[in-house]
Every structure is written in C-alpha cells, then in structure tokens.
GROMACS .gro file of C-alpha atoms in nm:
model
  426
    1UNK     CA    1  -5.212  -5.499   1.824
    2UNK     CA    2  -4.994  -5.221   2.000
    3UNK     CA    3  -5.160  -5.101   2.358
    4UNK     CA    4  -5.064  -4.802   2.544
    5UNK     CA    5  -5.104  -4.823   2.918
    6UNK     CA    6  -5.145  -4.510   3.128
    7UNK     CA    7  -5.111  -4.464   3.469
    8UNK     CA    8  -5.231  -4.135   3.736
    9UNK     CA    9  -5.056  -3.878   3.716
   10UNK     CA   10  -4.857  -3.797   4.097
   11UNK     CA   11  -4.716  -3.500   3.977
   12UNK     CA   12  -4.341  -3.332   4.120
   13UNK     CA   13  -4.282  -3.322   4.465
   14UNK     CA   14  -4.195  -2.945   4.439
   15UNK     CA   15  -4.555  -2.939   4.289
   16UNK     CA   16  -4.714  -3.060   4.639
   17UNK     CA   17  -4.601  -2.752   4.840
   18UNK     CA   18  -4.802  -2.477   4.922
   19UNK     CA   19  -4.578  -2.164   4.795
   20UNK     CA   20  -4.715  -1.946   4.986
   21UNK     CA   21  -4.687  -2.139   5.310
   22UNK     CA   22  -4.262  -2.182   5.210
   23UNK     CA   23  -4.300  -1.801   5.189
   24UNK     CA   24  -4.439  -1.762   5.497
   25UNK     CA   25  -4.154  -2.017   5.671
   26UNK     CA   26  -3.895  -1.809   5.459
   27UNK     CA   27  -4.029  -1.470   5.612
   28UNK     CA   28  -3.705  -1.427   5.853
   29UNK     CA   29  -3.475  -1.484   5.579
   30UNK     CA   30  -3.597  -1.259   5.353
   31UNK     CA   31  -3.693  -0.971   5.584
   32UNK     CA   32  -3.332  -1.050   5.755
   33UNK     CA   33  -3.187  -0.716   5.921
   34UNK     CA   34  -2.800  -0.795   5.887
   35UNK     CA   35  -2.754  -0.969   6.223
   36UNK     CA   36  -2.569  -1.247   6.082
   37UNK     CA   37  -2.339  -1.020   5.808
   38UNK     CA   38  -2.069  -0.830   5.884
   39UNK     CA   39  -2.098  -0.640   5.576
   40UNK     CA   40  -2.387  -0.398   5.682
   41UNK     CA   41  -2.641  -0.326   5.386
   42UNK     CA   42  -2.363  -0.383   5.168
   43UNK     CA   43  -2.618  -0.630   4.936
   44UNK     CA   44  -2.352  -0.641   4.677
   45UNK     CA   45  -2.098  -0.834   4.890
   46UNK     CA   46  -2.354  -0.964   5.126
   47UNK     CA   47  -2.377  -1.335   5.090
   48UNK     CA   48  -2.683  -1.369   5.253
   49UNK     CA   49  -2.835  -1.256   4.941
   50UNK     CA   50  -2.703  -1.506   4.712
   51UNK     CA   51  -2.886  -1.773   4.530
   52UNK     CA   52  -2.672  -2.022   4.731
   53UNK     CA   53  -2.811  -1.903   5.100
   54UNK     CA   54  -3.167  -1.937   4.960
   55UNK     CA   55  -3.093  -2.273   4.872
   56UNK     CA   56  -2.999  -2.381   5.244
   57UNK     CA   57  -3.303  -2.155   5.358
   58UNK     CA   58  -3.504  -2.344   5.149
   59UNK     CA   59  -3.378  -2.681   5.308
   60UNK     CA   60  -3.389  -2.542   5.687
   61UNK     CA   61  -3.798  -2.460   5.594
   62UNK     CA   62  -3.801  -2.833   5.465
   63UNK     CA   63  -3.623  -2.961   5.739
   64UNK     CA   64  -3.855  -2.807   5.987
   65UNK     CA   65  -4.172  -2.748   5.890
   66UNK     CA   66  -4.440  -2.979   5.747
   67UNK     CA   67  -4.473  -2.904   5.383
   68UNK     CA   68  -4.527  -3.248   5.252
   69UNK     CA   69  -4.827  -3.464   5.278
   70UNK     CA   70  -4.772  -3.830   5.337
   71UNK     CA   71  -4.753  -3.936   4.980
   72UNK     CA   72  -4.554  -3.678   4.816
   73UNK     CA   73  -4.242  -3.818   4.902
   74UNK     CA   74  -4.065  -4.137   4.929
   75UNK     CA   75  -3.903  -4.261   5.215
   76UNK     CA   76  -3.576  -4.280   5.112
   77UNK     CA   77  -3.571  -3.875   5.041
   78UNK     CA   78  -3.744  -3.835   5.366
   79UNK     CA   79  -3.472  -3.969   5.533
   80UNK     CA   80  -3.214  -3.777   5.264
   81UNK     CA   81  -3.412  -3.504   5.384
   82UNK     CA   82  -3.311  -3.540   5.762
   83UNK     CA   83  -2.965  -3.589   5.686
   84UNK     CA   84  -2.702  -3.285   5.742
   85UNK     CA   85  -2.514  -3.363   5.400
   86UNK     CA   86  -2.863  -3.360   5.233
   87UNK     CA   87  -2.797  -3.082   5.004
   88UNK     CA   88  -2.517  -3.315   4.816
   89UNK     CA   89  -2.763  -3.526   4.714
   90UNK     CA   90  -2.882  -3.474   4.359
   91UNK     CA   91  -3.263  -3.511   4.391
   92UNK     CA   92  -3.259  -3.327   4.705
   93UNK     CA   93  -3.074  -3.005   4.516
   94UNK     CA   94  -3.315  -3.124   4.203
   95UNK     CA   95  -3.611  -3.031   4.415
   96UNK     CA   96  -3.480  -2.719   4.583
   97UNK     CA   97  -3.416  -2.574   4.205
   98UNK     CA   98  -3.788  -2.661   4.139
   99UNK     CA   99  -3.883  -2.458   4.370
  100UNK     CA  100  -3.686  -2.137   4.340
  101UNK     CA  101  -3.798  -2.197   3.992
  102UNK     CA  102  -4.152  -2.169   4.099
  103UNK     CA  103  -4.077  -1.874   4.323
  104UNK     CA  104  -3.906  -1.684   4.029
  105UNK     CA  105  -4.194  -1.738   3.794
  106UNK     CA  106  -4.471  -1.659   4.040
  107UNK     CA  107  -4.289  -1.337   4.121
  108UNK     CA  108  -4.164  -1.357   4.455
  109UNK     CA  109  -3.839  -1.341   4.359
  110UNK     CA  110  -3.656  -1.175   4.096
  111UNK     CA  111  -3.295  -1.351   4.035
  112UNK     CA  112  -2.974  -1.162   3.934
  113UNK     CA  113  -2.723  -1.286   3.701
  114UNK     CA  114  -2.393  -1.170   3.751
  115UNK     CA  115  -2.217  -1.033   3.483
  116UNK     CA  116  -2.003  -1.230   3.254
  117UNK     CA  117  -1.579  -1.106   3.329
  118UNK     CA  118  -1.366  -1.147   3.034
  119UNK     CA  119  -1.032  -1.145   3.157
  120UNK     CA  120  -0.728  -1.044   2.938
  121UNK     CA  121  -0.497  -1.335   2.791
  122UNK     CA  122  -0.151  -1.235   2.729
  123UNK     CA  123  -0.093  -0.930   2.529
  124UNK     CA  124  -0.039  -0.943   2.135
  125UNK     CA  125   0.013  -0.767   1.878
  126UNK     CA  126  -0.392  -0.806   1.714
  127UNK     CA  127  -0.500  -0.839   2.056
  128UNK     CA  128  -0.759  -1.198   2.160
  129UNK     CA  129  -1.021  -1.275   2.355
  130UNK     CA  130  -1.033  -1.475   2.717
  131UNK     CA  131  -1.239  -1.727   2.801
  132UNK     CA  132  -1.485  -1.614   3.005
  133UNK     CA  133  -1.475  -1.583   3.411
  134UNK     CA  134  -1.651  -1.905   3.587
  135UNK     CA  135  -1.887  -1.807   3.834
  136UNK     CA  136  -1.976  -1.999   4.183
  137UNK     CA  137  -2.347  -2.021   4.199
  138UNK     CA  138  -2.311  -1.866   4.537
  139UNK     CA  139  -2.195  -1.510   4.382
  140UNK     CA  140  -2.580  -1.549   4.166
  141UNK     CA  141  -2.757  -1.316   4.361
  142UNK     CA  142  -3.171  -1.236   4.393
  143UNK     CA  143  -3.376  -0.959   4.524
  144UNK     CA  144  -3.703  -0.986   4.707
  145UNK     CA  145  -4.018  -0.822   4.546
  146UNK     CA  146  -4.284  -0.617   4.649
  147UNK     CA  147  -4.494  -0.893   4.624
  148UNK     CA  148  -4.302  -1.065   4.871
  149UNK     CA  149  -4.271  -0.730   5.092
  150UNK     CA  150  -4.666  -0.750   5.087
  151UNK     CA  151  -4.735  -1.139   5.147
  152UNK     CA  152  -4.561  -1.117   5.416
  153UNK     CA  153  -4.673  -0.791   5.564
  154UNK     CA  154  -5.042  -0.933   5.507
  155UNK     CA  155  -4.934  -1.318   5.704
  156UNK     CA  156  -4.785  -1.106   5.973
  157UNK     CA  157  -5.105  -0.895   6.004
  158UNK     CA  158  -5.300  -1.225   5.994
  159UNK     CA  159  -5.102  -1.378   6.269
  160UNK     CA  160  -5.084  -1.075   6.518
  161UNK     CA  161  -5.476  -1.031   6.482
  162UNK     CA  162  -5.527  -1.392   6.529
  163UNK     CA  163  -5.307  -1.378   6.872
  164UNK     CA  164  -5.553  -1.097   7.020
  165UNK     CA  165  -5.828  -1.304   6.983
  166UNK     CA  166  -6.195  -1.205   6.848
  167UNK     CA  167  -6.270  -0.846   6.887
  168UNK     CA  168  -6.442  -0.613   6.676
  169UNK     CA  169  -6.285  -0.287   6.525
  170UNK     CA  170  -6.325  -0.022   6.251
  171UNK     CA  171  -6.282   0.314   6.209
  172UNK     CA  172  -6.128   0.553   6.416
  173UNK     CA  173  -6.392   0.625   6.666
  174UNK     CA  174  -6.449   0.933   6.844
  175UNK     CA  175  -6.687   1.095   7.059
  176UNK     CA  176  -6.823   1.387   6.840
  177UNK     CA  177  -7.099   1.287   6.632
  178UNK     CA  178  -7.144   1.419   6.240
  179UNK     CA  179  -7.379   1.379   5.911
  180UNK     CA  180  -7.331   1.066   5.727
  181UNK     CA  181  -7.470   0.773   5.559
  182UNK     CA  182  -7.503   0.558   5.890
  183UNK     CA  183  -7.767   0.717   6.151
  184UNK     CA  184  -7.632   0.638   6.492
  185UNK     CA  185  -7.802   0.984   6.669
  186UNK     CA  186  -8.089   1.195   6.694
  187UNK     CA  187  -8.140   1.423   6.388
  188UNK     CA  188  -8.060   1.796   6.413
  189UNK     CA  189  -8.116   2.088   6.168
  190UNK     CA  190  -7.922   2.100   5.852
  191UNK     CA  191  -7.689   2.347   5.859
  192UNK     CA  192  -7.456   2.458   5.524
  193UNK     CA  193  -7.194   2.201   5.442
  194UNK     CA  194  -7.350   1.888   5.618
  195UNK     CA  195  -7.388   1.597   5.443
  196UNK     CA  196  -7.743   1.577   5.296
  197UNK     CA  197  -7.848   1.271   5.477
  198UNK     CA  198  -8.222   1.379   5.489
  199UNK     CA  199  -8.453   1.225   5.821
  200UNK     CA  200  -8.740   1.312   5.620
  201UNK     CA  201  -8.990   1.195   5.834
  202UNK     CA  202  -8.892   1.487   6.082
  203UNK     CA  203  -8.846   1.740   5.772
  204UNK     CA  204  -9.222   1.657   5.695
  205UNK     CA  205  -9.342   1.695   6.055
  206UNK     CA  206  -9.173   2.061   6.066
  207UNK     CA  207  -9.312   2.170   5.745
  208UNK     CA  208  -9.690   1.993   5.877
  209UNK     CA  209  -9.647   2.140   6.208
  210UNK     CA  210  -9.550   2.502   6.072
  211UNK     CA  211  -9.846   2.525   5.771
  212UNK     CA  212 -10.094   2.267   5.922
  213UNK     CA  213 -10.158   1.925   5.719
  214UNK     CA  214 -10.207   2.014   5.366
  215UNK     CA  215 -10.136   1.936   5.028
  216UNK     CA  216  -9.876   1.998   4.874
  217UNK     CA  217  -9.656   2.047   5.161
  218UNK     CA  218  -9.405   2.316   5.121
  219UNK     CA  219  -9.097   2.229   5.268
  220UNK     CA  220  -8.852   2.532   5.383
  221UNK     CA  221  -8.494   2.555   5.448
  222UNK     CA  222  -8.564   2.545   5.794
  223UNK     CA  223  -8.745   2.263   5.842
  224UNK     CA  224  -8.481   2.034   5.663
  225UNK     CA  225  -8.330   1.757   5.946
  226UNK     CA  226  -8.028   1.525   5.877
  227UNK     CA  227  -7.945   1.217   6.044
  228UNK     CA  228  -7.650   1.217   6.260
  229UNK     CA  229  -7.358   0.937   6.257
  230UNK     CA  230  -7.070   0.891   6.483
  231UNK     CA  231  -6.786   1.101   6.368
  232UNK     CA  232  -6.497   0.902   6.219
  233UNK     CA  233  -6.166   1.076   6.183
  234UNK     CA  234  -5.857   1.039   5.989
  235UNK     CA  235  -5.498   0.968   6.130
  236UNK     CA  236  -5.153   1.032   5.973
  237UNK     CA  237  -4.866   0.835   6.094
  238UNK     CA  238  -4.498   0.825   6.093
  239UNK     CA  239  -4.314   0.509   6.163
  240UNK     CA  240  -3.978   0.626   6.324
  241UNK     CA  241  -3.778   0.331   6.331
  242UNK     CA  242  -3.409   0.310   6.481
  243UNK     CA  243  -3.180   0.137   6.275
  244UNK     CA  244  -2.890   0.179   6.463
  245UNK     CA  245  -2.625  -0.122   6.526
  246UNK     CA  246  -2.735  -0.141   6.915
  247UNK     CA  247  -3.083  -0.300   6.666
  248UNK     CA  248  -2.880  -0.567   6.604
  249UNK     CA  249  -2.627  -0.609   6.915
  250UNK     CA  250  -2.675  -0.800   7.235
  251UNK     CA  251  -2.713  -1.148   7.064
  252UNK     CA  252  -3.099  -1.105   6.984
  253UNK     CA  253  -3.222  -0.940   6.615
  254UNK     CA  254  -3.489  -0.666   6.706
  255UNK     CA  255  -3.479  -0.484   6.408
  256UNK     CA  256  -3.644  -0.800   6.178
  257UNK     CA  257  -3.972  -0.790   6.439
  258UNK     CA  258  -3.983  -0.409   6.376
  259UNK     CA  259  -4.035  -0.430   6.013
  260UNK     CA  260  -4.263  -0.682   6.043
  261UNK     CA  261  -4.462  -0.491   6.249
  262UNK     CA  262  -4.445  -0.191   6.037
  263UNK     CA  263  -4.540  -0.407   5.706
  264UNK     CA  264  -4.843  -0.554   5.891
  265UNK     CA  265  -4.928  -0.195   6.038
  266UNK     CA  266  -4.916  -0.062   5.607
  267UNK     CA  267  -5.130  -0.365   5.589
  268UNK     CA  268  -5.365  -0.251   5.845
  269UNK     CA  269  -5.405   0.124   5.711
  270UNK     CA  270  -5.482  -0.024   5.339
  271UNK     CA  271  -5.786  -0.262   5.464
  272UNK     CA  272  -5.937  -0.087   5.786
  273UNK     CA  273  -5.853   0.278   5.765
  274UNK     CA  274  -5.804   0.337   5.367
  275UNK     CA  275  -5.821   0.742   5.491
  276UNK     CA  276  -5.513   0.731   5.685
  277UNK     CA  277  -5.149   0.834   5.560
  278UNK     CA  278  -4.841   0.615   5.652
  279UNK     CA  279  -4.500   0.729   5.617
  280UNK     CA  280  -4.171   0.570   5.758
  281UNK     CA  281  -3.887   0.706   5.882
  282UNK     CA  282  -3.539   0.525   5.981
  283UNK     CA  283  -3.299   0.751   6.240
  284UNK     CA  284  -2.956   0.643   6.259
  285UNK     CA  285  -2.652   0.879   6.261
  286UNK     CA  286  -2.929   1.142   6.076
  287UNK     CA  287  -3.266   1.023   5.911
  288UNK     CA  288  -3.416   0.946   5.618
  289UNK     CA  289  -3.781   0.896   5.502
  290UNK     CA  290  -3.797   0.562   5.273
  291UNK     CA  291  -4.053   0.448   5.037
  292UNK     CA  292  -4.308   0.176   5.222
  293UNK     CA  293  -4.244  -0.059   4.928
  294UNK     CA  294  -3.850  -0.057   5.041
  295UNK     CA  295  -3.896  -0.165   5.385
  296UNK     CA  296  -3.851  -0.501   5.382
  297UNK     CA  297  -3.544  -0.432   5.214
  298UNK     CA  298  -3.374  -0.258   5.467
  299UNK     CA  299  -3.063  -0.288   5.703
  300UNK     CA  300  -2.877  -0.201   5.983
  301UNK     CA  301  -2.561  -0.070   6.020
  302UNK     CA  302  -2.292   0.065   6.273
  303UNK     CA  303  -2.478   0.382   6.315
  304UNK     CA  304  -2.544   0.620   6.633
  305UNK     CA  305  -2.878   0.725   6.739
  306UNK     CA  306  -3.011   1.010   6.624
  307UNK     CA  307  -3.344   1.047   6.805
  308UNK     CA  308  -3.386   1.455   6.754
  309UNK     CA  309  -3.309   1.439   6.380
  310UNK     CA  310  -3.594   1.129   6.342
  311UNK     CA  311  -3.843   1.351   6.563
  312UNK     CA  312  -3.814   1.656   6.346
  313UNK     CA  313  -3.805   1.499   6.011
  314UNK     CA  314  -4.128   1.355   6.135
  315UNK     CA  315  -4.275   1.658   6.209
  316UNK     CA  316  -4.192   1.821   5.883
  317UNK     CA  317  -4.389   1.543   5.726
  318UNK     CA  318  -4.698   1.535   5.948
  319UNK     CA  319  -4.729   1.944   5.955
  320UNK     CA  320  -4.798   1.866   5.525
  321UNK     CA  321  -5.088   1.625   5.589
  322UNK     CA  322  -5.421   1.756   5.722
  323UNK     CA  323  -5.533   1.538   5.912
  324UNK     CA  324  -5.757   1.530   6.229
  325UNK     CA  325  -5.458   1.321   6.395
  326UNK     CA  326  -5.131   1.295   6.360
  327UNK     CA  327  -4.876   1.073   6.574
  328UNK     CA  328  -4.544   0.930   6.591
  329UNK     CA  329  -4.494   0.571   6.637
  330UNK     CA  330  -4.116   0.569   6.758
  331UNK     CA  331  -3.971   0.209   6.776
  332UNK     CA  332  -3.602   0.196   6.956
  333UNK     CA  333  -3.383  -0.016   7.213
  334UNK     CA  334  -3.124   0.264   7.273
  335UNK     CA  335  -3.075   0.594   7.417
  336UNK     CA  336  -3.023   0.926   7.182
  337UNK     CA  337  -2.666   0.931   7.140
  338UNK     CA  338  -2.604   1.157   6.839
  339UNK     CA  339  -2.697   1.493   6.755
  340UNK     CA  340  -2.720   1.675   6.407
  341UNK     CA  341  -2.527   2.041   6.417
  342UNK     CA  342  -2.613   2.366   6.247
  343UNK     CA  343  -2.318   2.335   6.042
  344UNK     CA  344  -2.381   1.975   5.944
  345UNK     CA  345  -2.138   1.794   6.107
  346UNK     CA  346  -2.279   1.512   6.377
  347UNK     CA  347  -2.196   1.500   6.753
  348UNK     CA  348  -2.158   1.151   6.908
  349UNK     CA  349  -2.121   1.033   7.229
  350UNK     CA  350  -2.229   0.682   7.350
  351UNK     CA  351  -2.131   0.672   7.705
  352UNK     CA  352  -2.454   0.714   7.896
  353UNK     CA  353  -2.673   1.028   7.878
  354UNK     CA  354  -2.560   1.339   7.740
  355UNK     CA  355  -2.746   1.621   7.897
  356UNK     CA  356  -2.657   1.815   7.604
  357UNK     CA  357  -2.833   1.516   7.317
  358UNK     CA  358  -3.086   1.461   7.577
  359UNK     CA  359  -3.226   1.852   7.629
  360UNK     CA  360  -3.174   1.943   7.188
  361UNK     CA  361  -3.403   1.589   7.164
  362UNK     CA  362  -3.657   1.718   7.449
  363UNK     CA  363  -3.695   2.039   7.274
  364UNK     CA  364  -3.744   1.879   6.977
  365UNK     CA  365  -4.042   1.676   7.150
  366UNK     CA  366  -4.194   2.004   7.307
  367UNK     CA  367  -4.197   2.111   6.967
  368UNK     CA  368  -4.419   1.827   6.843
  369UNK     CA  369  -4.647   1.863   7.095
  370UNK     CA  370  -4.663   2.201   6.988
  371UNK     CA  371  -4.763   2.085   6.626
  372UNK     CA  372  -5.044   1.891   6.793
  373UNK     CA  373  -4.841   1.537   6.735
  374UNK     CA  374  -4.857   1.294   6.979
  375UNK     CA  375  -4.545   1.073   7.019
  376UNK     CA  376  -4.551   0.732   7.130
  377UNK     CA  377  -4.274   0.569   7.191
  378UNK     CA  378  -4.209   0.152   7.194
  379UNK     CA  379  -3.879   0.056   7.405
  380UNK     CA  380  -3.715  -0.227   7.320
  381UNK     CA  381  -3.516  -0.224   7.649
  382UNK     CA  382  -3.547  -0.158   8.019
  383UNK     CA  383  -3.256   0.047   8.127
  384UNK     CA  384  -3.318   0.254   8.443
  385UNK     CA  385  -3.248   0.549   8.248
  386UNK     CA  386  -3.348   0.445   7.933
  387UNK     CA  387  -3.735   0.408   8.100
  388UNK     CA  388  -3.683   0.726   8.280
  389UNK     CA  389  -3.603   0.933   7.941
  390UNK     CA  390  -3.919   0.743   7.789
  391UNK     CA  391  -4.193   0.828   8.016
  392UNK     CA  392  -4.050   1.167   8.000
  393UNK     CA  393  -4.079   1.183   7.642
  394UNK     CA  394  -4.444   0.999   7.689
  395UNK     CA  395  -4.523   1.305   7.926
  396UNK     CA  396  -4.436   1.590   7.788
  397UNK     CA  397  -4.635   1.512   7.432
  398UNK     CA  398  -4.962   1.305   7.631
  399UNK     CA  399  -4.831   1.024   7.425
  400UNK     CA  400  -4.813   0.680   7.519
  401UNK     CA  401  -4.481   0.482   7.681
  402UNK     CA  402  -4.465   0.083   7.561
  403UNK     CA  403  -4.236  -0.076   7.769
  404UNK     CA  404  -4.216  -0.433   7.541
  405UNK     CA  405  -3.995  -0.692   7.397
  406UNK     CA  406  -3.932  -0.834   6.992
  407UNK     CA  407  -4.195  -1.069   7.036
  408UNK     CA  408  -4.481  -0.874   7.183
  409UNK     CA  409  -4.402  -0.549   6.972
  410UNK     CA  410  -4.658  -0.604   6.720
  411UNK     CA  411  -4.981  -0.662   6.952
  412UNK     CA  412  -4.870  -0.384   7.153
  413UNK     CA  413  -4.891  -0.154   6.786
  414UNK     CA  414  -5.154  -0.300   6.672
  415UNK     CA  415  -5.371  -0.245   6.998
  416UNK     CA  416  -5.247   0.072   7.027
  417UNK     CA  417  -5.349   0.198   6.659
  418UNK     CA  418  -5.673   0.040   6.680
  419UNK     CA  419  -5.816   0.156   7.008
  420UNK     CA  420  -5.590   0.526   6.998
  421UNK     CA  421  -5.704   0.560   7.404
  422UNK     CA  422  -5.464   0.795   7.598
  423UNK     CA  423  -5.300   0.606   7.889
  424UNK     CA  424  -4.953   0.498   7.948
  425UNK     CA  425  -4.842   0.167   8.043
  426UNK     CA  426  -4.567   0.162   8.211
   0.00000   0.00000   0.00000
C-alpha cells in the first residue's frame, strides 16, 4: 500500500518579512532628493530609479536591519547574507526578486518596462526585421506610488509623535468661546445663527420665572439659552519648501528630512484637523505649487533661491481660502538669491546679500502680513546673516523664527502646528 507523508509547511523566506517594516527601512531610498545623482530630476536617466538600485537597497535593509526571525533562514545564507559579493549568489538574488515581487503586487511599487528597440539590419531591397535590443536589468525602471508616498508619511508621523513623548492635543484651540455640541461654558442667550445647542434647563427657568410655574409652559424667543463650547478654528497652510541645489550641497541631504516632514505634517491635517487646507509650494529659480500626492516624488536641482516669488505665490493661494488662519511654513538653508522681474526674466546673484533681492523679498513679507498671514520660517543653517535676515522676516509678520537642523526639523513643525503659540525661538 502507497503512503504519502507530509510534513509543516515553513513557508519562503521572503514570506517571513514584514513588508511594511522593509518599507519603512527603504523610506530614504525612495523619498531620495538627488544627493547622490548628478542628473537632477532627470528620472529618465537617473539610475537611482532603476530596478537594479532597488535591488542593492533591498540588500543594504537586509544587511542592516533585523527582518528575519531566528528560523527563517539558514545559516549558510545568513552568512551569504553578510558577505559583500552576496548579491552574486543565486538564492540571495532569488529572494530579493521575491520580494520586489511582493512589493509590486501589494502596490507599493509600480515597475516600468522599457520599451523593446528594434534596430535596423542592413538595408534591402524588401526591407527585414532586427532582432530585438537586449536590455540590462538596470535600465528596468519603477516608480513609487501614492501608497508608498502615504505609508511613509503616516511611519514618519508615528515616529516624530512618539519622540515628543505623551501629550495630549486636538483641535486648534483658542480663547473665544462659541455654540457647539460640547458644553465647556456658561450658557448665554441664543442669538440668530448660533448653533441650537439648547441648555434647556435654563430655557425652562426663564419661561417659569417670567409667567410663574404653570402648565403648559410657554417658552419665548427670549428665554431660549445655548450651551457654550470652546471655539475651535480652522487653519490653511502653505508648505514653502526650497528646493534649491544649496538643499543638497555641503555633504549632508536636507531636502529628504523636509519632505518627510511635510508628508507627516499632510498626515497630521487628515487625522487631527480634517478642517484645515494644505497646500505646498517648492521656490527655486521661480515657484511652483505641486500636488501633495507628488511630493515624495520630488527633486532638487541646480537652482537659485527665489524666496519673494515662493512668498507671493503663497499668498495668492491663502487670500482664496477662508479661513480663520492662514500661515506660511517656509523651510530653507540659504539666503534669497534670485529675484523674478516684471518682464520675466530672473536676476541672480549668489555672492552674499543683495540689498536689492533682500528689500523686493521684505516687501513681499510686509505684504503678507498685510493679508493677515503669518510666516514662519525653519532655517536649516546658522549664518550670521542668514539668522539676522530670519528674525527679521519672523518680526515684521509676528511669525515665528526656528533656528534647527535635518534631524530635529520635524518636532520643531510638528510642535509648532499643534500648539500655534506666538513666540520666537531664537
């Protein structure tokens, strides 16, 4: 008699890794800012985009961090895994295809296949075809998606939260009080447009105390009382984020912590403040407004700074929401060094301070504060006169001066959003 003899099921080892946590180690890579390319944005020669670089990113997350449990791999590929020609070995490559595999299907990346090049043979007479162009799997590219853009926005919230310990916050609060749904204050008359958020144990004592204790009891329009909450307002916010080469200069990448911060920041608005409007802005030789889903997907490049044209594209975008405030959350490391002309054409200079940048962007400030937007501004350097432009900027809008580096850029935001007190730190 024929047996069959099964045994447990272990499963791949590409199986026994958290996704999401790979993800999370892969966050740099992904949100990278063109520090390490020379070809600026350019994503169709950029070879930091290719299927290939994933592949080593991949092994530098399984290199480093601790993905595996103890029995998920044997010790022979552990020690494969160590080595620095580990991605000639078969299984090694075998398990890093896995798990792009995985990440394709689960939708956190989208893969790219180039197209197929036919080149001409020889000429004839009836004419043939070529064999087709062979293409290196590096020149396979991929593209991020928003699902990516907003795991990684949500981790990054997660984290920065986490680092400022326990503390409570909601809405944005304020010291006027108004009609709502929670009570927080003493009840007041209703008055035409209030939310009807009855105290109806004080209506019925003015109507008693007016007529005397009877029934029915006739209830006016005067003796109606609401309940008074604390006043919660709405903000609108523009991101103005430099994306200049000095970003990216300087051997350290500050431009990759920025949109971080500004992906956990969308992150914020959509779960605590679901009233507030977030736009983003990127200033450069001019500016541009860009969708929040296409963050993550920006670059750098070897652009000026443009401060004035960021500050007034900003405005023009704030003055169209109605909202009870409105700010400017400017993130930079350099000084203004370009300057958009009436006819078009763009003024540069990059050798110090140009009194004539520096009093078109100060005007441009004064005319935000103006508007009733408050600017404030996140320096990611400490220049003597870098600092000195800053706080003047911080006072002539009553904004707010952050004096901070890459790595503490995101509490200082977040801190700042959620508590909205007027001080500068300096």
């Amino acid at each position: 008699m024929k047996f069959t003899k099964f045994s447990k099921y272990t499963g791949e080892p590409a199986d026994a890794i958290d996704l999401e946590e790979l993800i999370k180690k892969l966050g740099d890579f992904f949100l990278q800012s063109g520090f390490e390319s020379q070809f600026y944005g350019m994503d169709q020669f950029d070879p930091e985009r290719s299927m290939e670089a994933l592949r080593e990113a991949i092994l530098r997350a399984l290199q480093e961090g601790d993905l595996f449990d103890e029995n998920s791999l044997t010790e022979e590929m552990r020690q494969m895994l160590q080595r620095s020609d580990a991605m000639n070995n078969e299984e090694i490559r075998d398990l890093i295809d896995k798990l792009m595999e995985r990440m394709a299907q689960e939708g956190f990346i989208n893969p790219q296949q180039p197209p197929q090049i036919t080149p001409p043979n020889q000429a004839t007479a009836r004419g043939s075809v070529g064999k087709p162009m062979d293409r290196n799997q590096s020149q396979v590219r991929f593209e991020i998606t928003d699902k990516t853009i907003d795991f990684l926005g949500f981790k990054t919230l997660q984290d920065l939260l986490g680092s400022l310990g326990r503390s409570s916050f909601g809405r944005h609060d304020t010291r006027d009080l108004s009609t709502g749904i929670e009570s927080g204050g003493v009840s007041r008359a209703y008055e035409f447009g209030d939310t009807l958020n009855l105290d109806v144990s004080e209506t019925l004592f003015n109507a008693v105390r007016r007529d005397g204790a009877k029934v029915p009891v006739e209830i006016q329009y005067k003796d109606l009382m609401v309940h008074q909450c604390e006043y919660h307002s709405s903000c609108a916010t523009v991101v103005l984020l430099d994306c200049s080469h000095s970003m990216i200069l300087y051997g350290e990448d500050r431009f990759t912590p920025a949109k971080r911060v500004a992906l956990a920041l969308a992150q914020l608005i959509k779960t605590q403040y679901p009233g507030d409007a977030l736009k983003v802005v990127l200033f450069h030789d001019s500016a541009e407004e860009i969708p929040l889903a296409e963050l993550g997907r920006v670059r750098v490049g070897p652009y000026y700074t443009n401060t004035r044209e960021g500050l007034r594209l900003s405005r023009r975008l704030l003055d169209r929401q109605h909202k009870d405030m409105r700010q400017i959350i400017m993130i930079t490391d350099g000084k203004p060094s370009a300057l958009t002309q009436p006819d078009g054409r763009i003024y540069k200079n990059a050798f110090g301070l140009d009194p004539f940048i520096v009093a078109e962007t100060c005007a441009e400030v004064a005319a935000c504060r103006k508007s009733g937007i408050m600017i404030n501004t996140f320096m990611l350097a400490r220049d003597y006169d870098l600092v000195s432009f800053v706080r003047k900027v911080a006072d002539m809008c009553k904004g707010k001066a952050y004096f901070t580096t890459p790595y503490t850029l995101g509490q200082y935001v977040l801190m700042d959003y959620m508590d909205k007190k007027t001080r500068t730190i300096h």
